[in-house]
XYZ file of C-alpha atoms in Angstrom:
511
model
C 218.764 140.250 14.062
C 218.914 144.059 14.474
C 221.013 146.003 16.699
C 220.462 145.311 20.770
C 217.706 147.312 22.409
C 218.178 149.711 24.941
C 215.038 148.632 26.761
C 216.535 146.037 29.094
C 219.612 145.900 31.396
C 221.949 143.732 30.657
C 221.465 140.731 33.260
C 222.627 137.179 31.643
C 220.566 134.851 30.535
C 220.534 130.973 30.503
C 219.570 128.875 27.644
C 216.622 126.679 28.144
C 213.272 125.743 26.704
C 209.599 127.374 26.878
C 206.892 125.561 27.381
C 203.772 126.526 26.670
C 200.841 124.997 27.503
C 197.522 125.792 26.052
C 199.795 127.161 23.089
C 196.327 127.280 20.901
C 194.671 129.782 22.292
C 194.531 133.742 21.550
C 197.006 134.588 24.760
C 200.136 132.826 23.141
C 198.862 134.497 19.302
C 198.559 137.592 20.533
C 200.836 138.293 23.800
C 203.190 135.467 24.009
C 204.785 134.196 21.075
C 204.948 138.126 19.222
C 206.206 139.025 22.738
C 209.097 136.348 22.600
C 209.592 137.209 18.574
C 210.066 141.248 20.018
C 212.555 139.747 22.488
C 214.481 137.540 19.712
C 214.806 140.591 17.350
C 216.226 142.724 20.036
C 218.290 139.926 20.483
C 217.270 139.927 24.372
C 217.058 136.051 23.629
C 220.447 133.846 23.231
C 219.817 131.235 20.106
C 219.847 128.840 22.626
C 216.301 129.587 23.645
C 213.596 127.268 22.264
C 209.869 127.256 22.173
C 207.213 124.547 22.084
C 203.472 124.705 22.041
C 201.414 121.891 23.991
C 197.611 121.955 23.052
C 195.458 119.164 22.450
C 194.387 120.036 18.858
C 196.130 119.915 16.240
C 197.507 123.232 14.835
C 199.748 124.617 12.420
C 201.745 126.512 14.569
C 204.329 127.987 12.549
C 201.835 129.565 10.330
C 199.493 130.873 13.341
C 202.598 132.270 15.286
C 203.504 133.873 12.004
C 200.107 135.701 11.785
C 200.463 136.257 15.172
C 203.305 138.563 15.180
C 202.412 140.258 12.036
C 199.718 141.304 14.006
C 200.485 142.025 17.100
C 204.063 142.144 17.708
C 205.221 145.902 18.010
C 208.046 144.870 15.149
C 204.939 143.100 13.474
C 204.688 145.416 10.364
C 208.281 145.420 9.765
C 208.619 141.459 9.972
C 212.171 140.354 7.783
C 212.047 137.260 6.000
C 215.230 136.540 7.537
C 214.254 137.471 11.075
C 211.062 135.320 10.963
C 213.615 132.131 9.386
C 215.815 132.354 12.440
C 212.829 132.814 15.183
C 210.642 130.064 13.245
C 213.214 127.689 13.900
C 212.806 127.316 17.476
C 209.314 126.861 17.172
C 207.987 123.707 18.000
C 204.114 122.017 18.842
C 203.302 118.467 20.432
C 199.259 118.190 20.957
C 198.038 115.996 23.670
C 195.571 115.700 26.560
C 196.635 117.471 29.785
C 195.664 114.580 31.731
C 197.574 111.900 30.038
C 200.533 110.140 31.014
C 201.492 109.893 27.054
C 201.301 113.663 26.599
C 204.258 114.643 28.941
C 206.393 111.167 28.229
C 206.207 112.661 24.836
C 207.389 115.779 25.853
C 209.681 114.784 27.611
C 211.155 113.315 24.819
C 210.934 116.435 23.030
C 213.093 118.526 25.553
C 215.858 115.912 25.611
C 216.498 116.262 21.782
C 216.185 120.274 22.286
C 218.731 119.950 24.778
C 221.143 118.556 22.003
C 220.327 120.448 18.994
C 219.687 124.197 20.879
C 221.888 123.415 23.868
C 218.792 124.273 26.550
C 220.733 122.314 29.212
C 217.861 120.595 30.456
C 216.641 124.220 31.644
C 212.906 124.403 31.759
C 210.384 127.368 31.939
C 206.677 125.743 31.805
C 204.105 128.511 31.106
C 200.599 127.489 31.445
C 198.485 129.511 29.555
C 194.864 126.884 29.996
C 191.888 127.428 31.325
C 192.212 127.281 35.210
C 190.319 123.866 35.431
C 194.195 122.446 33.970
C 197.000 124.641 36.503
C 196.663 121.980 39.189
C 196.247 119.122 36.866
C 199.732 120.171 34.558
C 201.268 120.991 38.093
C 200.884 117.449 39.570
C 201.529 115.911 35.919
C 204.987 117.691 35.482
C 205.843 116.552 38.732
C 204.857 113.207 38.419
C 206.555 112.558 35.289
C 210.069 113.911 36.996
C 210.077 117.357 34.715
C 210.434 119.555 38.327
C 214.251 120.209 38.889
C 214.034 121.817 42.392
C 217.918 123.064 41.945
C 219.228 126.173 40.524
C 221.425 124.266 37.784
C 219.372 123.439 35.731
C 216.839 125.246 36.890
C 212.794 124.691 36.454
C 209.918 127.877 36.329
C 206.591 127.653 36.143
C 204.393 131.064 34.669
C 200.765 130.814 35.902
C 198.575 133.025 34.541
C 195.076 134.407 36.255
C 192.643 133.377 37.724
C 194.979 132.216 40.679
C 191.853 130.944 42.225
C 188.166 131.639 42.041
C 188.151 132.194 46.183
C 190.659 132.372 49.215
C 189.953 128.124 49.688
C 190.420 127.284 45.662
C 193.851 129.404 45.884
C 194.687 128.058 48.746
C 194.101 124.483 47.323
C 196.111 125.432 43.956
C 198.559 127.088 46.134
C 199.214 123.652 47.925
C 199.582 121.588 44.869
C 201.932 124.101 43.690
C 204.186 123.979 46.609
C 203.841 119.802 46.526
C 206.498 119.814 43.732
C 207.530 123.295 43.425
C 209.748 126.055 45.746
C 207.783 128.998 46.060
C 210.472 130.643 44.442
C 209.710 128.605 41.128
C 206.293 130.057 41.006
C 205.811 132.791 39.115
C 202.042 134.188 39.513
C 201.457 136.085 36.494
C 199.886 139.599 35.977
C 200.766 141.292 32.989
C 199.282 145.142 34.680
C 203.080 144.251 36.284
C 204.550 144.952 33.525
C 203.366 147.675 32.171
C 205.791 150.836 32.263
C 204.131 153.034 33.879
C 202.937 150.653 36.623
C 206.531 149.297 37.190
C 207.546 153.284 37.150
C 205.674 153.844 40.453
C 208.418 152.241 42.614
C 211.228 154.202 40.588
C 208.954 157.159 40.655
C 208.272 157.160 44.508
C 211.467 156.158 45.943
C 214.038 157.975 43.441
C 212.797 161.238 43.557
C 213.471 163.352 47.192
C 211.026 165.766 45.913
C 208.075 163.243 46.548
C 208.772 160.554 48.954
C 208.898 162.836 51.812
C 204.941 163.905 50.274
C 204.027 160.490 50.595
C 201.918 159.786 53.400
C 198.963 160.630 55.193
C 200.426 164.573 56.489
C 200.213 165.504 52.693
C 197.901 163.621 50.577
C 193.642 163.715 51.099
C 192.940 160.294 49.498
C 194.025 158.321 46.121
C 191.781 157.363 43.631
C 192.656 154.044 41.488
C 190.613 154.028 38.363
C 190.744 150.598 35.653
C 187.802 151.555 33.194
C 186.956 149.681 30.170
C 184.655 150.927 27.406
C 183.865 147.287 25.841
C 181.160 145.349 27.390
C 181.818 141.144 27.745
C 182.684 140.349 24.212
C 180.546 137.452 24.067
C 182.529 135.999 27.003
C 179.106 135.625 29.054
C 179.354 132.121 29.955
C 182.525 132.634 31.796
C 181.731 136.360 33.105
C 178.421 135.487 34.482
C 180.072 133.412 36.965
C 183.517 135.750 37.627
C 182.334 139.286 38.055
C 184.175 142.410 38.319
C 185.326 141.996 41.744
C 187.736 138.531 40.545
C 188.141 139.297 37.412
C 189.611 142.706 37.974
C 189.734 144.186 42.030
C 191.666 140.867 43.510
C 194.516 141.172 41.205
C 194.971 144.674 38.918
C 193.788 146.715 40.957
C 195.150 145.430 44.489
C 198.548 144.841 42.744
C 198.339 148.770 42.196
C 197.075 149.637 45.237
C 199.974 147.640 47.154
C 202.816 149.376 44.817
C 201.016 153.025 45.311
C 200.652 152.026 49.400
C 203.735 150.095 50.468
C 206.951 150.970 52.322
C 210.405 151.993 50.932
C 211.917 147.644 51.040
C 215.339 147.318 52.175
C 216.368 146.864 48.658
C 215.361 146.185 45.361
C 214.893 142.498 45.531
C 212.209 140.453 44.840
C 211.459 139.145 48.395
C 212.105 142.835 50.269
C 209.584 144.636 47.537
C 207.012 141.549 47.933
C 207.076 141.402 51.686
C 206.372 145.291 51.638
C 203.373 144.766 49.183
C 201.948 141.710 51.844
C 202.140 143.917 54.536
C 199.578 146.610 52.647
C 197.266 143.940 52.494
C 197.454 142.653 55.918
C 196.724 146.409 57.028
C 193.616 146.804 54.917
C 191.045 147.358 57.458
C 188.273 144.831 57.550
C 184.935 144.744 56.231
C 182.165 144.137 57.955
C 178.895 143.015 56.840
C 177.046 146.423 58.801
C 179.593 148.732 56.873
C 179.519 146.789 53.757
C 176.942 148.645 51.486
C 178.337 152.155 53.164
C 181.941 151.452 51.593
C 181.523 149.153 48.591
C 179.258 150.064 45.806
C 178.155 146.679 43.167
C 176.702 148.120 39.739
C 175.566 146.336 36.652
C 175.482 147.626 33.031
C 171.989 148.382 31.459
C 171.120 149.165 27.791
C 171.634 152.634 25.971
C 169.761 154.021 22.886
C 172.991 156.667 23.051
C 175.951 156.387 20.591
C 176.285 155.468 17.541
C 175.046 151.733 18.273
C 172.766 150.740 20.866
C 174.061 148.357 23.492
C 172.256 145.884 25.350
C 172.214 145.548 28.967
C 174.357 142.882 30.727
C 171.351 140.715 31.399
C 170.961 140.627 27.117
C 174.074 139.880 26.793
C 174.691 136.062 25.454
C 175.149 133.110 27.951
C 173.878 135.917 30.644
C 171.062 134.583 33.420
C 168.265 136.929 32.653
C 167.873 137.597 36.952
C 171.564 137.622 36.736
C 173.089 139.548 39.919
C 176.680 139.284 38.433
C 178.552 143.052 38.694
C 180.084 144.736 35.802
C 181.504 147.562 38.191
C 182.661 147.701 41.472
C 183.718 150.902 43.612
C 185.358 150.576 47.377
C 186.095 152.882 50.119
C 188.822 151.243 51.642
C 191.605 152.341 55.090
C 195.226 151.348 55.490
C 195.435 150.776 58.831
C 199.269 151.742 59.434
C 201.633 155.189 60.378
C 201.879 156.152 56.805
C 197.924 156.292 55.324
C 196.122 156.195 58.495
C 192.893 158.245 57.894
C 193.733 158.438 54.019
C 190.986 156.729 51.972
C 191.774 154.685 49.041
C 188.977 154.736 46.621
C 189.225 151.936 43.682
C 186.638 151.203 40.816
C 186.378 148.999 37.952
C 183.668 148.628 35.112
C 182.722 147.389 31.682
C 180.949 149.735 29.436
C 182.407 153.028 30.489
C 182.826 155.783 28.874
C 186.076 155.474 27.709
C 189.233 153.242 28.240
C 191.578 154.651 30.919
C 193.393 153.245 33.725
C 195.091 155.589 35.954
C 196.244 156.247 39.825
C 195.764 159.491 41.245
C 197.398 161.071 44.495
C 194.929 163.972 45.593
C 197.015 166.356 47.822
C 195.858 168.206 50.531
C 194.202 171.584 49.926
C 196.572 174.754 51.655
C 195.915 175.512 54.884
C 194.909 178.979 54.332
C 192.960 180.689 51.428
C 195.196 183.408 51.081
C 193.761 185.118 48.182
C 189.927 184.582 49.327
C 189.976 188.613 50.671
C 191.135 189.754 47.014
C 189.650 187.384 44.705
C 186.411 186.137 46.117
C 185.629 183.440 48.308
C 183.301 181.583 45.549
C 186.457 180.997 43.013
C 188.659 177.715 42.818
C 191.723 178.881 44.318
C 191.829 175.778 46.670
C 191.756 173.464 44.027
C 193.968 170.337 45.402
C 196.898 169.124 43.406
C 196.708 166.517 41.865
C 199.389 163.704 40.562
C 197.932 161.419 37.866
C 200.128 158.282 37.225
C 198.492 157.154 33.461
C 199.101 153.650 32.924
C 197.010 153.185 29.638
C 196.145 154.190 26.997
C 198.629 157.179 27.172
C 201.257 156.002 29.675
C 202.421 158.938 31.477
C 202.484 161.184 34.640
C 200.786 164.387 35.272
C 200.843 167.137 37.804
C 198.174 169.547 38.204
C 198.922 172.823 39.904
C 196.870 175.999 40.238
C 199.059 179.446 38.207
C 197.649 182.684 37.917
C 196.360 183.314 34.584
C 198.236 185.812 32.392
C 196.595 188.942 32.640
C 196.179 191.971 34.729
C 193.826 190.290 37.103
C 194.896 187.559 40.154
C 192.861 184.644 38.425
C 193.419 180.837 39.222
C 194.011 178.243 36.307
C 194.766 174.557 36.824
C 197.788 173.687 34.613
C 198.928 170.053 34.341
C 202.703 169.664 33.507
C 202.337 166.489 31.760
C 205.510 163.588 31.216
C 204.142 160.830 28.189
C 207.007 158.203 26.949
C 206.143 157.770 23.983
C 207.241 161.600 23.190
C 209.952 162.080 25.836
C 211.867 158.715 24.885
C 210.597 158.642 21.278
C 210.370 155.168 20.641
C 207.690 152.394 21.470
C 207.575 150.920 24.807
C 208.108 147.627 25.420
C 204.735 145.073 25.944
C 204.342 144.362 29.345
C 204.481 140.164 28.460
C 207.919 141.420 26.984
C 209.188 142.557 30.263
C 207.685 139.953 32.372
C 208.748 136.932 30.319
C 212.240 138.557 30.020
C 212.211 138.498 33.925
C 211.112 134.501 34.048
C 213.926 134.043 31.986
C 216.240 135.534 34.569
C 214.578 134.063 37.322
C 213.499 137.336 39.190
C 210.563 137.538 40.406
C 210.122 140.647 41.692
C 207.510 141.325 39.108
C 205.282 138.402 39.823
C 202.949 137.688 42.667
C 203.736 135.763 46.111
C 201.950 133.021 47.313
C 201.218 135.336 50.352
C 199.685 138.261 48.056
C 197.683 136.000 46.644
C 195.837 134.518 49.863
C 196.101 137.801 51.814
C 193.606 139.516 48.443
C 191.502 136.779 48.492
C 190.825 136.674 51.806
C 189.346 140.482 51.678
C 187.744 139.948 48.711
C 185.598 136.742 50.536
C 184.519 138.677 52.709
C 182.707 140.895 50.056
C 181.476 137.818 48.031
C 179.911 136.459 50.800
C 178.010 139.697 51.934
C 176.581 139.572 48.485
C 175.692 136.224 48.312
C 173.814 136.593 51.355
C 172.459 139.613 50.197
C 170.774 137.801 47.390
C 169.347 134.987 49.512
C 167.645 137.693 51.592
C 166.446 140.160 48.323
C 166.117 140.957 44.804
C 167.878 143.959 43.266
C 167.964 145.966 46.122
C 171.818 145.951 46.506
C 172.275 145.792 43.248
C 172.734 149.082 41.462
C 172.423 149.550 38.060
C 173.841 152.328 35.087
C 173.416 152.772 32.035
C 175.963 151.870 29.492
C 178.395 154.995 28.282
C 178.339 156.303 31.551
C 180.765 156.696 34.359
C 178.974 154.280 36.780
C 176.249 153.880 38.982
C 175.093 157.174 41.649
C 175.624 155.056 44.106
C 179.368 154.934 43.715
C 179.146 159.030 43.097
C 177.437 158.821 47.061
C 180.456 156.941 48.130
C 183.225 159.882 47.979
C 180.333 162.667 47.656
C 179.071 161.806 51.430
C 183.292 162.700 52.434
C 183.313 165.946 50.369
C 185.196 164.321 47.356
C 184.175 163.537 43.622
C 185.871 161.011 41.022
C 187.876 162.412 38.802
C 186.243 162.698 35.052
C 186.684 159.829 33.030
């Protein structure tokens, strides 16, 4: 293996085994096996870590894994024979039913001879990578079958990935099943946006740096805008979509995780139960809803058809497996208030949406404009000279931070120019950054969960987001399309969600 990467601290690491349930499908060939391969060639992973792939079909999962990372792990196009030898042989598969008794007596099996010839020590990580019909059924199944050590030594984990939930009462009911055989602290609720760099750089960002925490509140900054934009429409996912949306698929969880990290207070320290019980509390402050205020401060669009581009696009309701009357949103903007000492007044303004013009996810902190125009007498009072600042946290596709500032122009004349001093890692570190599955299965190794979401997150999100969902739904009983609002693919959204910040004085940002 090469020579140790700097990306990681040092922390140490246990030997044990992976698990990975629903090891056939494109999550563990694309994110989680090249992710662990990355991770083994860094030699972030003792030898004593082994992998095994549950799925009931029967695969050849060497050879997928192997095209797997050649395609998708960042060390992918540089795969050594020898490197792929030594990963390969902790690979391991076992298909069987989820439901049946025979498929975890067999794996069971399976971990007791790993624990003799890779020395895992009985230490068990169980990532369940299914479709969410299977988390509770794999849960109860594990537990059932005596694989749930509740100790530390040897310790058990269990990854779940989204959807936690399809509403506040399904979470709740997968929450329970969890905690029937599990200690919340063996739970680790899975979203990779956690790991991305940039998104965990907005706690080092805001509490490192004295010139901007003191900024940081509701004295100093107009509003924040929280952007997650996606220029691909369903990709022929309509069955699953049509009954999902925008606002579960993508508000509940990315985009309140980032909202919480961008809103929270300073925690006591930098553990994972201090930073979690901060992020809680931002939810619990969200002012509520209500059904009169409802179309005033959340905006639901849907995606029609565009001659414009180089290919035409159909509209959502063309889209395969789509109801033709289908009321399902592609893109959902929200005006929402922290009710608390620090954001009081400030307005959090968060879309999402499929068929956008471009791909960009980003958080930006709008400052307040200066008190006084002081240059208005000289220069004019038509010219941009109290352009806000603006700080732009980029978390894809160019990870990165930007500041805009106003600077005279060079020149004889006093003329305004935004500037943006802009920070990307890819040139200031000058090497690739590391996947965010990297980073977050790295930290279920180690057991810290900081990264991962709390039972508690996860109810307090759904609960706000019910309240929405059932607005609509009685919205639809009561009308067609008239709280529906449509745009046309390529572009930046529906008018509608242009209203929302227009009607306070503000505009989005250009995508």
């Amino acid at each position: 293996m090469s020579e140790k990467n700097s990306s990681f601290s040092e922390r140490h690491l246990d030997p044990c085994s992976v698990v990975i349930f629903g090891a056939s499908g494109d999550l563990t060939k694309r994110k989680l096996v090249p992710a662990l391969y990355t991770l083994a060639v860094e030699n972030h992973l003792p030898e004593s870590v082994a992998i095994v792939g549950v799925a009931r079909r029967e695969l050849d999962f060497h050879q997928e894994m192997r095209q797997g990372v050649e395609q998708f792990s960042r060390h992918g196009s540089l795969i050594q024979q020898e490197d792929w030898e030594s990963f390969s042989g902790r690979l391991s598969y076992l298909s069987g039913d989820f439901a049946d008794s025979k498929t975890y007596e067999s794996l069971q099996e399976h971990l007791n001879m790993l624990d003799k010839t890779h020395g895992t020590q009985k230490n068990r990580i169980f990532y369940i990578a299914t479709p969410p019909e299977y988390f509770e059924v794999i849960i109860r199944m594990l537990g059932q079958h005596g694989m749930i050590e509740t100790g530390d030594k040897p310790f058990t984990r269990v990854i779940i990935e989204k959807p936690f939930g399809h509403d506040a009462a399904s979470a709740y009911e997968l929450n329970k099943a969890c905690l029937e055989v599990l200690k919340e602290e063996q739970i680790f609720r899975i979203d990779h946006y956690l790991g991305k760099e940039t998104v965990q750089n907005i706690l080092f960002f805001r509490f490192a740096n004295g010139i901007f925490e003191p900024l940081w509140n509701q004295k100093y900054i107009d509003h924040v805008q929280i952007t997650v934009a996606e220029s691909i429409g369903i990709e022929g996912r309509g069955g699953y979509y049509d009954k999902t949306g925008a606002l579960r698929d993508m508000i509940q969880n990315h985009l309140f995780q980032l909202l919480s990290l961008v809103a929270m207070e300073p925690p006591v320290l930098f553990s994972a139960k201090a930073v979690r019980d901060e992020k809680v509390k931002v939810f619990q402050a969200l002012r509520e809803l209500s059904i009169e205020t409802m179309d005033e401060l959340v905006v639901r669009g849907q995606y029609t058809s565009s001659q414009t581009g180089p290919a035409a696009s159909p509209a959502y309701r063309e889209e395969s497996d789509v109801a033709k009357d289908s009321k399902t949103e592609t893109y959902v903007a929200l005006k929402l208030l922290i009710d608390n000492w620090r954001w009081g007044g400030v307005p959090f303004y968060i879309r999402t949406g499929k068929k956008m013009p471009k791909r960009v996810s980003e958080i930006s902190i709008v400052f307040r404009s200066v008190p006084h125009a002081l240059f208005s007498g000289i220069l004019g009072h038509n010219l941009p000279i109290r352009e806000p600042n603006v700080l732009t946290l980029r978390i894809q596709p160019d990870e990165g931070i930007g500041l805009t500032i106003l600077s005279k122009a060079p020149g004889p004349n006093l003329f305004p120019e935004s500037v943006t001093m802009d920070f990307r890692y890819g040139t200031q570190f000058q090497k690739q950054t590391p996947e965010a599955y990297e980073r977050l299965l790295l930290d279920a190794l180690l057991g810290d969960g900081t990264l991962f979401i709390r039972g508690d997150e996860i109810l307090a999100s759904w609960n706000f987001c019910d309240r929405i969902l059932e607005a609509w739904q009685m919205q639809d009983r009561t009308s067609q399309d008239t709280h529906l609002q449509f745009y046309e693919a390529g572009t930046a959204g529906p008018l509608a969600a242009d209203l929302l910040l227009a009607k306070d004085g503000r505009a989005w940002r250009v995508l």
